[in-house]
Amino acid sequence: NDIEYIFSYYYNKMEYARFSSSLGKYVGYNEIGVKQAAVWNKDASVLARMKAQKETYCKHNVDID
């Protein structure tokens, strides 16, 4: 339960959007990121895929370690 999956998007070394499993949605950090996050948050399949990454990637690797 203490694991958080974060997937960040960068352009020119600046983060513009991020998916956080603790929030369960995308968050934008500038004008373009906010617009893109809104598009991704409207698509249930995109959110479901990213939420599943916590189970498939994080928990799998924690069990190995």
mmCIF file of C-alpha atoms in Angstrom, residues 19-20 22-23 35 39 44-45 48 64:
data_model
loop_
_atom_site.group_PDB
_atom_site.id
_atom_site.type_symbol
_atom_site.label_atom_id
_atom_site.label_comp_id
_atom_site.label_asym_id
_atom_site.label_seq_id
_atom_site.Cartn_x
_atom_site.Cartn_y
_atom_site.Cartn_z
ATOM 1 C CA PHE A 19 0.477 10.127 -13.949
ATOM 2 C CA SER A 20 0.326 9.382 -10.235
ATOM 3 C CA SER A 22 -2.041 7.735 -5.649
ATOM 4 C CA LEU A 23 -4.223 10.314 -7.445
ATOM 5 C CA LYS A 35 -4.507 20.228 -21.857
ATOM 6 C CA VAL A 39 -7.435 14.457 -22.773
ATOM 7 C CA ALA A 44 -11.056 5.418 -19.287
ATOM 8 C CA SER A 45 -8.875 2.866 -21.108
ATOM 9 C CA ALA A 48 -7.105 1.759 -16.512
ATOM 10 C CA ILE A 64 11.649 -9.700 -6.171
#
